[in-house]
Tab-separated table of C-alpha atoms and ligand atoms in Angstrom:
chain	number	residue	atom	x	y	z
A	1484	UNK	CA	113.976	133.813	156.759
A	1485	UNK	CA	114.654	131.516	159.042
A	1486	UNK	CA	117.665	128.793	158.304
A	1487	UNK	CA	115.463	125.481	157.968
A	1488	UNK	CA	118.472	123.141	157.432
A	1489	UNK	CA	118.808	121.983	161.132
A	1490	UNK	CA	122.639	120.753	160.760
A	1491	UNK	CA	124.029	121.357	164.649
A	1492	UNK	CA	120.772	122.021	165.762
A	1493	UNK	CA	119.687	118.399	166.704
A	1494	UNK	CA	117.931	119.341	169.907
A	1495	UNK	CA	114.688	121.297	168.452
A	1496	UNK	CA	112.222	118.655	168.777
A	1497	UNK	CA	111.145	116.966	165.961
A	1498	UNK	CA	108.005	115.436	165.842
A	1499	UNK	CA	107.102	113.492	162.349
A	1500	UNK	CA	109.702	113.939	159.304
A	1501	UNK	CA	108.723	112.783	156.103
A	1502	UNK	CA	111.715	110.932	154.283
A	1503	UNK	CA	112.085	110.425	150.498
A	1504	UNK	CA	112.777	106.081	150.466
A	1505	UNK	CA	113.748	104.544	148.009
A	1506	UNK	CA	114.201	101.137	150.335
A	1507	UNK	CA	117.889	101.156	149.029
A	1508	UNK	CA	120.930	100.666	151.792
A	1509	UNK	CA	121.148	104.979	152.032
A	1510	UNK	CA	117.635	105.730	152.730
A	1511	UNK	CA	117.761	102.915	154.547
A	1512	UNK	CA	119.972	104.422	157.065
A	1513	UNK	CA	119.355	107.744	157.147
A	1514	UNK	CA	115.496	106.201	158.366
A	1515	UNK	CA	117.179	104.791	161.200
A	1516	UNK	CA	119.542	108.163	161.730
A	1517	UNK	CA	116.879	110.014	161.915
A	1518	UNK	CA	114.556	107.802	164.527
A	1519	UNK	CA	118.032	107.638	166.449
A	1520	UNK	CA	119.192	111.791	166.087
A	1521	UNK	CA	115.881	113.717	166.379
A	1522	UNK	CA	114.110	110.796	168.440
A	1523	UNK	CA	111.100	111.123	165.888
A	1524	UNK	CA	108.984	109.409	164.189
A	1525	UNK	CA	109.659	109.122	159.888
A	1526	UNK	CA	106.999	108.846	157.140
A	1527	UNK	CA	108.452	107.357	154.082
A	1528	UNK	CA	107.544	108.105	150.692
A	1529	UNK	CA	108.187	106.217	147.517
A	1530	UNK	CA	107.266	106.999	144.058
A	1531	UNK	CA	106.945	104.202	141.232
A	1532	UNK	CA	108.155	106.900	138.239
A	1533	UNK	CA	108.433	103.775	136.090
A	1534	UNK	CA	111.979	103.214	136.986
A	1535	UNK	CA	111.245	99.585	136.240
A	1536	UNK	CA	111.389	98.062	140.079
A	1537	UNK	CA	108.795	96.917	142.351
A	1538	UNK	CA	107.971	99.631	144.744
A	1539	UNK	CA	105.938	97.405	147.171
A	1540	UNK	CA	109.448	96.229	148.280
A	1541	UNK	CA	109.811	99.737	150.044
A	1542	UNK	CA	106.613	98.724	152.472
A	1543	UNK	CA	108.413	95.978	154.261
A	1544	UNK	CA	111.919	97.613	154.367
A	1545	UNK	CA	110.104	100.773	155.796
A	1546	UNK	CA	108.106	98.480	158.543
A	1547	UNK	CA	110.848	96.282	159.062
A	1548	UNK	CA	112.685	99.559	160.587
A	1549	UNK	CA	109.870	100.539	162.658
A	1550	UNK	CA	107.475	102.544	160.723
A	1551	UNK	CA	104.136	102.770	161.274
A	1552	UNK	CA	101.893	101.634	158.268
A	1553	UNK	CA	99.869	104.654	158.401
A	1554	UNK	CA	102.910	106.513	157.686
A	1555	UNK	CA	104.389	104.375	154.945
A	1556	UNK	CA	103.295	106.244	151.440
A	1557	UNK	CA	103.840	104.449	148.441
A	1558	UNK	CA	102.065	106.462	145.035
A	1559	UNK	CA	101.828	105.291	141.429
A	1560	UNK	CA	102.842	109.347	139.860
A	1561	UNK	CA	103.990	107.386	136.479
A	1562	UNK	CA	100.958	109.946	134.819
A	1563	UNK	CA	101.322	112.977	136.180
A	1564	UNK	CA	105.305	112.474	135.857
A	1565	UNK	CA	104.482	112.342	131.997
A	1566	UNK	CA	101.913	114.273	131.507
A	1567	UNK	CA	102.622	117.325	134.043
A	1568	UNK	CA	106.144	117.481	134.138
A	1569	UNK	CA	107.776	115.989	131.004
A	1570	UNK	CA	105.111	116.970	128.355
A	1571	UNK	CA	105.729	120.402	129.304
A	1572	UNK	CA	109.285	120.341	129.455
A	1573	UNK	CA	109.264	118.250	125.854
A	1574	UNK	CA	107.090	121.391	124.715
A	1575	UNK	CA	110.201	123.558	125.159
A	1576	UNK	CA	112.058	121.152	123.568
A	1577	UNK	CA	114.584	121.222	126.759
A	1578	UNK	CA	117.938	120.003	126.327
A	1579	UNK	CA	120.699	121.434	129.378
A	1580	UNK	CA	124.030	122.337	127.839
A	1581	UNK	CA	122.525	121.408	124.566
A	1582	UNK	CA	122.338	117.385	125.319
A	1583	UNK	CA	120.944	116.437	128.232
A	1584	UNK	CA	117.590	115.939	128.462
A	1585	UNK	CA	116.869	116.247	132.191
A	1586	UNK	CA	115.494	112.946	132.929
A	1587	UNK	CA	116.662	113.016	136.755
A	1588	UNK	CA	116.133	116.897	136.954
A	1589	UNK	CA	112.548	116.784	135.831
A	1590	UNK	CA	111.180	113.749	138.443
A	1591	UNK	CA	112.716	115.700	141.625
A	1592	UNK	CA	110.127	118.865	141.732
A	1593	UNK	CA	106.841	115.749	141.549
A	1594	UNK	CA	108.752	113.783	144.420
A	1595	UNK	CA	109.045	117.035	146.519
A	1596	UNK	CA	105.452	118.127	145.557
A	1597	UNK	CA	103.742	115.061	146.373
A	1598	UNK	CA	106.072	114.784	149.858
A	1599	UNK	CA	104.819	117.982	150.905
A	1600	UNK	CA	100.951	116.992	150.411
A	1601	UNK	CA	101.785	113.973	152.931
A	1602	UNK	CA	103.379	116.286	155.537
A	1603	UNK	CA	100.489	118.282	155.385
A	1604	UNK	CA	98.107	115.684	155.807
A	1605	UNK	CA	100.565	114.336	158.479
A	1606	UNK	CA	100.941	117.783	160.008
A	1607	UNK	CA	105.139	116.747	159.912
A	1608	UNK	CA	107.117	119.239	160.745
A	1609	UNK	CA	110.354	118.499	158.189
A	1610	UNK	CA	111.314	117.135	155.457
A	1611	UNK	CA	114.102	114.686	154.311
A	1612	UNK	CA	116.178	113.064	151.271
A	1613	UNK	CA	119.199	110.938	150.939
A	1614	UNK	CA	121.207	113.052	147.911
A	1615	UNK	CA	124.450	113.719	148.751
A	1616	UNK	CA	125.934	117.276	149.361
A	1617	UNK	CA	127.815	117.309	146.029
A	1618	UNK	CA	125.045	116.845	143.884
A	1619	UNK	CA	121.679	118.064	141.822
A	1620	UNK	CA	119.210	116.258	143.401
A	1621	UNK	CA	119.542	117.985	147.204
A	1622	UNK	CA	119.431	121.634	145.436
A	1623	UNK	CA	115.874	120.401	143.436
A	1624	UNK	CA	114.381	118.979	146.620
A	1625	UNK	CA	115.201	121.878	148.693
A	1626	UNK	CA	114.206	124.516	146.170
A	1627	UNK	CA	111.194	122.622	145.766
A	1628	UNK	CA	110.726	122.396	149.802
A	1629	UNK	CA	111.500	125.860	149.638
A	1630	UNK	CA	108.788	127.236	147.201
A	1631	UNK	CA	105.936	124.639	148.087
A	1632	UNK	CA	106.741	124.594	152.364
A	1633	UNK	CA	108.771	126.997	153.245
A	1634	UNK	CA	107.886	126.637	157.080
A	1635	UNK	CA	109.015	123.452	157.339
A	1636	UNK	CA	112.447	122.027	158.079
A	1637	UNK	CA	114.885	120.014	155.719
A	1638	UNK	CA	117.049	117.462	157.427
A	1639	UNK	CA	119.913	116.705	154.241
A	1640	UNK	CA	121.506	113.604	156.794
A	1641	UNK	CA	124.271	112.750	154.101
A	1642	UNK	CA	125.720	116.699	154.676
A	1643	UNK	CA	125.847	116.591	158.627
A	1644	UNK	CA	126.123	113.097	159.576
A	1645	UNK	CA	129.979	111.545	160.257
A	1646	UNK	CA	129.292	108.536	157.879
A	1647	UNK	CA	131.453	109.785	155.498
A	1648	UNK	CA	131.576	106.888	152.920
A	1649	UNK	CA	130.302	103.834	151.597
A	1650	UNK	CA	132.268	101.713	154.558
A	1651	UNK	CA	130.824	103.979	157.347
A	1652	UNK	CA	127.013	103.067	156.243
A	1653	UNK	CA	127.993	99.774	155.972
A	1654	UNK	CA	129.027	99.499	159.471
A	1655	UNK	CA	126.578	101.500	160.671
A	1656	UNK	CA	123.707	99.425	159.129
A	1657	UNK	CA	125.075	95.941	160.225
A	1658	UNK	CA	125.533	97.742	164.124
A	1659	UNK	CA	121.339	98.486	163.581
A	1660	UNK	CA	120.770	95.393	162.261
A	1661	UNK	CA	119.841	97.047	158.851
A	1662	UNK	CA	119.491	94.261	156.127
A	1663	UNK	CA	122.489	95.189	153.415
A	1664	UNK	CA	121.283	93.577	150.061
A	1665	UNK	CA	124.477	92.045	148.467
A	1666	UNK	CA	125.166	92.740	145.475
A	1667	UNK	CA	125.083	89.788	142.942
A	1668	UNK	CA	128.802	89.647	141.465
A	1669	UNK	CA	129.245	91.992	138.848
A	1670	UNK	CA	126.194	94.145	139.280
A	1671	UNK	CA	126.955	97.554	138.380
A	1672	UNK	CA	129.514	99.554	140.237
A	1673	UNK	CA	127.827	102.519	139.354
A	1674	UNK	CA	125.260	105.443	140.511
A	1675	UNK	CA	121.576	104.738	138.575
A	1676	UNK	CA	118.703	106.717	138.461
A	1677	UNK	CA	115.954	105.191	136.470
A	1678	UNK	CA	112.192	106.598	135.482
A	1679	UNK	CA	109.626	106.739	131.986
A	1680	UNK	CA	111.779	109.007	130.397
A	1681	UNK	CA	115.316	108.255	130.844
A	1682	UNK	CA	118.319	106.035	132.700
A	1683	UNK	CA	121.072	107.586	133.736
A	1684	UNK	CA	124.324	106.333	135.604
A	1685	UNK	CA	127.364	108.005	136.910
A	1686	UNK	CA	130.539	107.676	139.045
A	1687	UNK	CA	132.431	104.162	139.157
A	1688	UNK	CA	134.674	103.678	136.386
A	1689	UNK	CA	132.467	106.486	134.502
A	1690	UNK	CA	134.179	108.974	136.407
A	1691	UNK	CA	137.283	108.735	134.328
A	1692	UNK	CA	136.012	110.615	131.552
A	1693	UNK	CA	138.416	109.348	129.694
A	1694	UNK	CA	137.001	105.602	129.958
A	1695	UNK	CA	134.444	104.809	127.223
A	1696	UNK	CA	130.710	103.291	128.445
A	1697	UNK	CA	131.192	99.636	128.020
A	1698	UNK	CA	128.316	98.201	125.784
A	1699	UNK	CA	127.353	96.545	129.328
A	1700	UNK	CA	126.280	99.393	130.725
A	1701	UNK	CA	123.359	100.734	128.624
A	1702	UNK	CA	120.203	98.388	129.854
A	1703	UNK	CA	117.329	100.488	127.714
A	1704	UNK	CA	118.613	101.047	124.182
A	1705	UNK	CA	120.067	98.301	121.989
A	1706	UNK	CA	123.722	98.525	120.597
A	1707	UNK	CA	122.766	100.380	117.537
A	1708	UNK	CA	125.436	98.714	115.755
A	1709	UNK	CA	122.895	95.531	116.391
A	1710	UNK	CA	120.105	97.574	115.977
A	1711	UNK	CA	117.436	95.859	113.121
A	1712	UNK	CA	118.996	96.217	109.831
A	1713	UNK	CA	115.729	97.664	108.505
A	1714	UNK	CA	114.424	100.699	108.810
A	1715	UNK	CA	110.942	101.308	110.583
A	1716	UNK	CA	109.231	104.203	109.943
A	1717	UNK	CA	107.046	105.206	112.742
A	1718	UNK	CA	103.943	107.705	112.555
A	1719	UNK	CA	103.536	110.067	115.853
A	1720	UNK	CA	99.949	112.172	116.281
A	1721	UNK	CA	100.389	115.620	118.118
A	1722	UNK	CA	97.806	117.521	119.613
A	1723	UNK	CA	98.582	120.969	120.876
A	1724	UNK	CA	102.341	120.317	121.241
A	1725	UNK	CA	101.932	116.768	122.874
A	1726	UNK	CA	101.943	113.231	121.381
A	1727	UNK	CA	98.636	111.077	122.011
A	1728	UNK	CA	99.105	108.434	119.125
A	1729	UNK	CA	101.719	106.520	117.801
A	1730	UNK	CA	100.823	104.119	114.683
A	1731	UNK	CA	97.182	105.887	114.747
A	1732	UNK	CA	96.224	104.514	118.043
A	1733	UNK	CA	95.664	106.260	120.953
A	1734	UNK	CA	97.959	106.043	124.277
A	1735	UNK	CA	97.988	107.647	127.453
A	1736	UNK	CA	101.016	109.652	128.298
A	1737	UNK	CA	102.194	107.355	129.917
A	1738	UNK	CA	101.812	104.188	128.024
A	1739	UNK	CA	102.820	106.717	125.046
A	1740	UNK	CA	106.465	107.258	126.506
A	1741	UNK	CA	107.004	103.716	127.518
A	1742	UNK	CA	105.921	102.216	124.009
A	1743	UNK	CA	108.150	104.674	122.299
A	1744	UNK	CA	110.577	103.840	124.365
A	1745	UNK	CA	110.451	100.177	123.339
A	1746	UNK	CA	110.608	100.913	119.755
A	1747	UNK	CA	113.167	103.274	119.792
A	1748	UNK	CA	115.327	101.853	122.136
A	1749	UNK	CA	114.853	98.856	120.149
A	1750	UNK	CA	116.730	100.868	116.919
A	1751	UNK	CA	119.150	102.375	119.372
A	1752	UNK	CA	118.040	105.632	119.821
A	1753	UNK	CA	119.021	108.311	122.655
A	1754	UNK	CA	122.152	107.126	123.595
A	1755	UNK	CA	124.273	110.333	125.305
A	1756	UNK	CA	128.039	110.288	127.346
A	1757	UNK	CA	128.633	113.826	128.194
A	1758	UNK	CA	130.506	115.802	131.107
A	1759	UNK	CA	127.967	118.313	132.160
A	1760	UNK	CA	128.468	121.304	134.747
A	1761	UNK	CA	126.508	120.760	137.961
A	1762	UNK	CA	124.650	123.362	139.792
A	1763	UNK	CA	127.197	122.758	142.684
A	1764	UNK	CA	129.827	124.221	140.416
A	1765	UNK	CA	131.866	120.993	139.519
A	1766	UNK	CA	131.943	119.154	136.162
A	1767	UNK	CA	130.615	115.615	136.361
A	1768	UNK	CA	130.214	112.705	133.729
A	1769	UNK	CA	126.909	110.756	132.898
A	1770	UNK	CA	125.924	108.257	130.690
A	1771	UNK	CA	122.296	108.350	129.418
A	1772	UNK	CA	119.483	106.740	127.854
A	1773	UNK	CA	116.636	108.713	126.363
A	1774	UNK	CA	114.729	106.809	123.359
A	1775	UNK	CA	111.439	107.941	123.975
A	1776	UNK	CA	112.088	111.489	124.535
A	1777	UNK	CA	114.833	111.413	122.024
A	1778	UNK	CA	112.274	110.331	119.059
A	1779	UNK	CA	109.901	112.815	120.842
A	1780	UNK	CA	112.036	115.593	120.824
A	1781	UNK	CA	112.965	115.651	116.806
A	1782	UNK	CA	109.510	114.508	115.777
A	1783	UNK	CA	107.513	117.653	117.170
A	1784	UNK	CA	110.662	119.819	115.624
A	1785	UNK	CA	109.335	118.407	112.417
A	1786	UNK	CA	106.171	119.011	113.191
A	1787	UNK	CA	107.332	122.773	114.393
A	1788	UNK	CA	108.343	123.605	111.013
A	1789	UNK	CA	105.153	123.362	109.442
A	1790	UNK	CA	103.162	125.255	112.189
A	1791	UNK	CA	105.444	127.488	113.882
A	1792	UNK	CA	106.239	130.967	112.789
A	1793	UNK	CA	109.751	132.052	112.286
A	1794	UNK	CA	109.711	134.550	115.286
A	1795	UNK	CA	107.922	132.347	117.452
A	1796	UNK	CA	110.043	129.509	117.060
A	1797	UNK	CA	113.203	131.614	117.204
A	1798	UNK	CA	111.788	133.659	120.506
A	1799	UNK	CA	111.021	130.196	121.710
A	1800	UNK	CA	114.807	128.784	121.001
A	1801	UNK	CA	116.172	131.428	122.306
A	1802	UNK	CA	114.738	131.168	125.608
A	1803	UNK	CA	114.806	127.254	125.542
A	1804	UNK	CA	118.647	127.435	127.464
A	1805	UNK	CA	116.966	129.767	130.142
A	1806	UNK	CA	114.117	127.026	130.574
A	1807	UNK	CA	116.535	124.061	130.612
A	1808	UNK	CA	118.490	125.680	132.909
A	1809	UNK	CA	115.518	125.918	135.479
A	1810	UNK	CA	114.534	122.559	135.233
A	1811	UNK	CA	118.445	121.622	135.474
A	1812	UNK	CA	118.881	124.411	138.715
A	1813	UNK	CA	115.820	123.183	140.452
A	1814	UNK	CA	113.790	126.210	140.016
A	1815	UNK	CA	111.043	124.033	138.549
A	1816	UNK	CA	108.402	125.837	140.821
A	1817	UNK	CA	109.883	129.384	140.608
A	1818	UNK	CA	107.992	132.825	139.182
A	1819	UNK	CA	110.670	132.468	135.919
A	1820	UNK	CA	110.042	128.615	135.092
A	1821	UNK	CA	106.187	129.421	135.187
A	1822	UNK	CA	106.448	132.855	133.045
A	1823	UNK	CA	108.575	130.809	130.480
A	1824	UNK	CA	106.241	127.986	130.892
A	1825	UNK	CA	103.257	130.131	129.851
A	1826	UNK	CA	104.854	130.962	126.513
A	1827	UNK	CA	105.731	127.924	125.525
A	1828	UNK	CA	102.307	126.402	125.912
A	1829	UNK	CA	101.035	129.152	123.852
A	1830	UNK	CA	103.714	128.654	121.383
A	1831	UNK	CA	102.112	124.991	121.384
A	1832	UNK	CA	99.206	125.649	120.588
A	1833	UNK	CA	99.360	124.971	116.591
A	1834	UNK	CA	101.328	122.192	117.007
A	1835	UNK	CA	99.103	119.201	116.058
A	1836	UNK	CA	99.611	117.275	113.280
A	1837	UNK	CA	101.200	113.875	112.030
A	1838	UNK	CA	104.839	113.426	111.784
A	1839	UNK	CA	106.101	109.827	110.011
A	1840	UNK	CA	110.082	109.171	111.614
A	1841	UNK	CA	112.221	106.595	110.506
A	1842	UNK	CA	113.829	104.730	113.125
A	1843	UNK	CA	117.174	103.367	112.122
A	1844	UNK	CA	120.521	101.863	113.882
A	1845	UNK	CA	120.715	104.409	116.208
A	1846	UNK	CA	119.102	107.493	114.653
A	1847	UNK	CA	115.595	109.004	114.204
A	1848	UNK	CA	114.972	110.820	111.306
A	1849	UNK	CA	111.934	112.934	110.221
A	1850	UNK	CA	110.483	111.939	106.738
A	1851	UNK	CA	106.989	113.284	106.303
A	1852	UNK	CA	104.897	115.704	108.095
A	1853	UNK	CA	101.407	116.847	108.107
A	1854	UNK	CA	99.265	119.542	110.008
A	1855	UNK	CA	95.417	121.246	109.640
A	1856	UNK	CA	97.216	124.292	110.793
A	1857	UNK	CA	99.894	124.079	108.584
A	1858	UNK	CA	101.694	127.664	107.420
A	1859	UNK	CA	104.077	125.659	104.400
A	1860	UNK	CA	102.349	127.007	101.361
A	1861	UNK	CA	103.229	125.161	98.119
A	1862	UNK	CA	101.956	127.913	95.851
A	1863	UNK	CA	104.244	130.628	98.013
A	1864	UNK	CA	107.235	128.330	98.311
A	1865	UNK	CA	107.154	126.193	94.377
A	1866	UNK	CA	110.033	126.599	92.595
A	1867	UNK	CA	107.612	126.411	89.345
A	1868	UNK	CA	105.990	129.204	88.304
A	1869	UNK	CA	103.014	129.630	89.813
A	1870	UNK	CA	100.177	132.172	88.899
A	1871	UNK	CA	98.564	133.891	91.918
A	1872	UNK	CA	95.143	133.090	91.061
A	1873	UNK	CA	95.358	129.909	89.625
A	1874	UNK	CA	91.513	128.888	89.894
A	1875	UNK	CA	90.618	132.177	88.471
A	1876	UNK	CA	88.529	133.030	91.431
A	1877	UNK	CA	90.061	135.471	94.630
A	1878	UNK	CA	93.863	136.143	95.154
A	1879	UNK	CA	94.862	134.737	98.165
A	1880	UNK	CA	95.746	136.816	100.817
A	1881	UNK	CA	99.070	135.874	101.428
A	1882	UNK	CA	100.904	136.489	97.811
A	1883	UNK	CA	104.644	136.067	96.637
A	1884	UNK	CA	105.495	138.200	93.688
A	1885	UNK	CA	109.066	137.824	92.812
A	1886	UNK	CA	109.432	141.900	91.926
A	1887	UNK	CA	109.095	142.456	95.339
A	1888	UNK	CA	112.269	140.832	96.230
A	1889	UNK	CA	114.144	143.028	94.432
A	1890	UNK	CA	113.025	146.557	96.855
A	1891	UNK	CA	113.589	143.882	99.878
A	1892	UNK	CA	117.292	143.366	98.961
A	1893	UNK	CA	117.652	146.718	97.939
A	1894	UNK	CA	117.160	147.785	101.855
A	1895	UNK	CA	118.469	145.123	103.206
A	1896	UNK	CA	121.644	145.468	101.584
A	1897	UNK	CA	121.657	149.907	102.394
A	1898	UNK	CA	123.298	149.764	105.082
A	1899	UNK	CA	126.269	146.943	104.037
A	1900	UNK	CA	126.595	149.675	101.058
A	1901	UNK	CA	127.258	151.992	103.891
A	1902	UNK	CA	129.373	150.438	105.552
A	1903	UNK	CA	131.754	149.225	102.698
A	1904	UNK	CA	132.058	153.355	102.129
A	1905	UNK	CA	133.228	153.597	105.986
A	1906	UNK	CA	135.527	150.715	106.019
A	1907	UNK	CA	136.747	151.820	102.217
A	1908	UNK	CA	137.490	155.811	104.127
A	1909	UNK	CA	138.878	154.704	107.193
A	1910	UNK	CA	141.935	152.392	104.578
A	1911	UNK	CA	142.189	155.780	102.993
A	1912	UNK	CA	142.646	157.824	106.330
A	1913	UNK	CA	144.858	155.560	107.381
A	1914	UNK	CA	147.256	155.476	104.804
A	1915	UNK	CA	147.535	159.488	104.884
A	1916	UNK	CA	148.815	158.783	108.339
B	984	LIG	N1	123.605	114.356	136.425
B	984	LIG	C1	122.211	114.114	136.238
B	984	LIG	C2	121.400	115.220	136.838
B	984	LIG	O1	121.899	115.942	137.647
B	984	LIG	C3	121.802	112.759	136.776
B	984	LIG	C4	121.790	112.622	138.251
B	984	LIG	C5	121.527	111.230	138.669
B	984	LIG	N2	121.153	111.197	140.055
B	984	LIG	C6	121.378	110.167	140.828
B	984	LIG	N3	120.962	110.269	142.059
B	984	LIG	N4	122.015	109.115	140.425
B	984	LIG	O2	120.263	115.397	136.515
């Protein structure tokens, strides 16, 4: 295979590279590194995610530093983000190292994907992104590159360029005459990475993960100490595993994750500070904000216990870390991520159904559920005394009778009888010693 990341090889010619821009002061520079290095032309691409800021921005920031308009790409992917990449996911019920629920992890594989569609129509000959060589986000583009183009070359400027820091790219825009936005006074000191389904920010002050999250930092959830003082109980329609109506009307998937959002961010919900292990080996803290996917996440579980069998659930649990771990890895487009993804949409299936939650000062909690394919039988499960064939017509099928507990404990318990006798002759054996 052939090494695609072209760090000392700046001399192979380089014809078109397409570069992920956000129109911030890095991508910013690297544009102009790379028009400067490979003496090639860039494509920019842009994705609105629903991160909350104008996109369009990126068109005159990408022109402004000398890129053609046929080659500036700017895409509205705020429904396939939802409905292709974070309904699934939600369908696993993915959380990585039990908490985090991937928000950054899960938009990286759509942003390669959709890059590689305009080098092809381009006929570019690389790709490009502005993560840092310490982080997640240059593994998941490159594994994505990787599976989707694996003939084309990945130029990762921030791991072979000598702009070491935040000074360097300073200097090196104002030498280019890049425009440096300056920061109003106290605007966060902090990394941000914002789409529909969560918020995250890191380093700063939050590197000390000893320092709390000041209440100034969160910007999508309300202090759930401030939260509404009453409860509001929200009902959430599934269908096959995904949400489609909140309140009994209808949304998109999109307009479905940003309403919840509102609402439960609104009562506090999905608040998380944890210290998580990268990919890259080191430990790193994050803040997070997650209402929508947080309400999402314990709604369908509610919904999961009426409809999902025991070993399906469990076999689907069980394999949930595996999953979360691909999405976390990068290995969203990988033979395992799609094998796993092909059970869980199975396991799905049954999953429809109305779940009411109760949004309240920070916490979402499940208080009715309903399903047409529901497996909760009140005649099985009744702690009253109930006669198998109450309407004096057939038995059901499925039938509890209460002597048949008694064989089931019976073997059940054989082999703990067994074992008592070993543990009770191995005492004796020992004290002959
Ligand atoms: N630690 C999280 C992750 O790896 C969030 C990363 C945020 N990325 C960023 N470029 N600020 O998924």
């Amino acid at each position: 295979m052939p090494d695609r990341n072209q760090k000392d090889n700046h001399k192979d010619k380089i014809r078109l590279v397409v570069l992920a821009f956000s129109g911030g002061l890095d991508t910013s520079v690297i544009l102009r590194w790379l028009q400067e290095t490979y003496d090639c032309q860039v494509a920019t691409f842009t994705a609105d995610l629903g991160q909350g800021e104008e996109v369009e921005e990126a068109r005159e920031k990408a022109r402004a530093l000398g890129v053609k308009s046929e080659h500036i790409f700017i895409e509205d992917l705020r429904t396939p983000f939802v409905a292709d990449f974070v309904f699934p996911m939600l369908r696993a019920g993915a959380r990585y190292e039990d908490l985090y629920l991937l928000g950054t992890a899960i938009a990286r594989p759509l942003i390669a994907q959709r890059m590689v569609e305009v080098a092809r129509r381009l006929s570019a000959d690389a790709l490009s992104h502005g993560c840092t060589g310490k982080g997640n986000d240059q593994v998941r583009f490159e594994l994505a590159f990787a599976a989707l183009a694996p003939d084309l070359r990945v130029l990762a400027p921030w791991r072979s360029w000598d702009l070491g820091g935040r000074q360097a790219l300073l200097a090196y825009a104002k030498r280019h005459g890049i425009p440096v936005a300056t920061k109003p006074s106290g605007a966060p000191a902090y990394s941000i990475d914002a789409n529909l389904l969560h918020v995250s920010y890191e380093g700063g002050e939050l590197e000390d993960p000893w320092h709390k999250v000041e209440d100034s930092v969160w910007t999508r959830t309300q202090n759930p100490q401030a939260a509404p003082d009453e409860p509001q109980d929200l009902c959430i329609s599934f269908v096959a595993g995904d949400a489609v109506a909140l309140d009994g009307k209808a949304f998109s998937p999109p307009d479905l994750l940003a309403e919840i959002n509102r609402l439960a961010g609104h009562h506090g919900i999905g608040r998380l500070d944890m210290v998580e292990s990268r990919t890259t080996g080191m430990k790193s803290r994050g803040a997070y904000e997650t209402p929508g996917g947080t309400a999402l996440l314990i709604a369908r579980r509610g919904l999961e216990q009426i409809t999902l069998d025991r070993e399906v659930m469990r076999l689907r649990d069980d394999l949930m870390p595996r999953y979360a771990s691909c999405v976390y890895s990068g290995f969203w487009f990988s033979p395992e991520r799609l094998a796993l993804q092909g059970l869980v949409d199975e396991t799905a299936c049954p999953v429809s159904g109305e779940v009411v939650l109760r949004l309240f000062k920070g916490s979402a909690s499940v208080v009715a559920r309903r399903s047409p394919h529901s497996l909760y039988s009140e005649q099985v499960s009744s702690f009253e005394e109930t006669s198998p064939d109450p309407a004096g017509g057939n038995a059901p099928v499925a039938e509890y009778r209460q002597s048949d507990a008694e064989g089931f404990i019976r073997l059940q318990g054989l082999r703990l009888q067994l074992w008592a006798e070993q543990k009770r002759s191995l005492a004796e054996d020992k004290g002959k010693k």
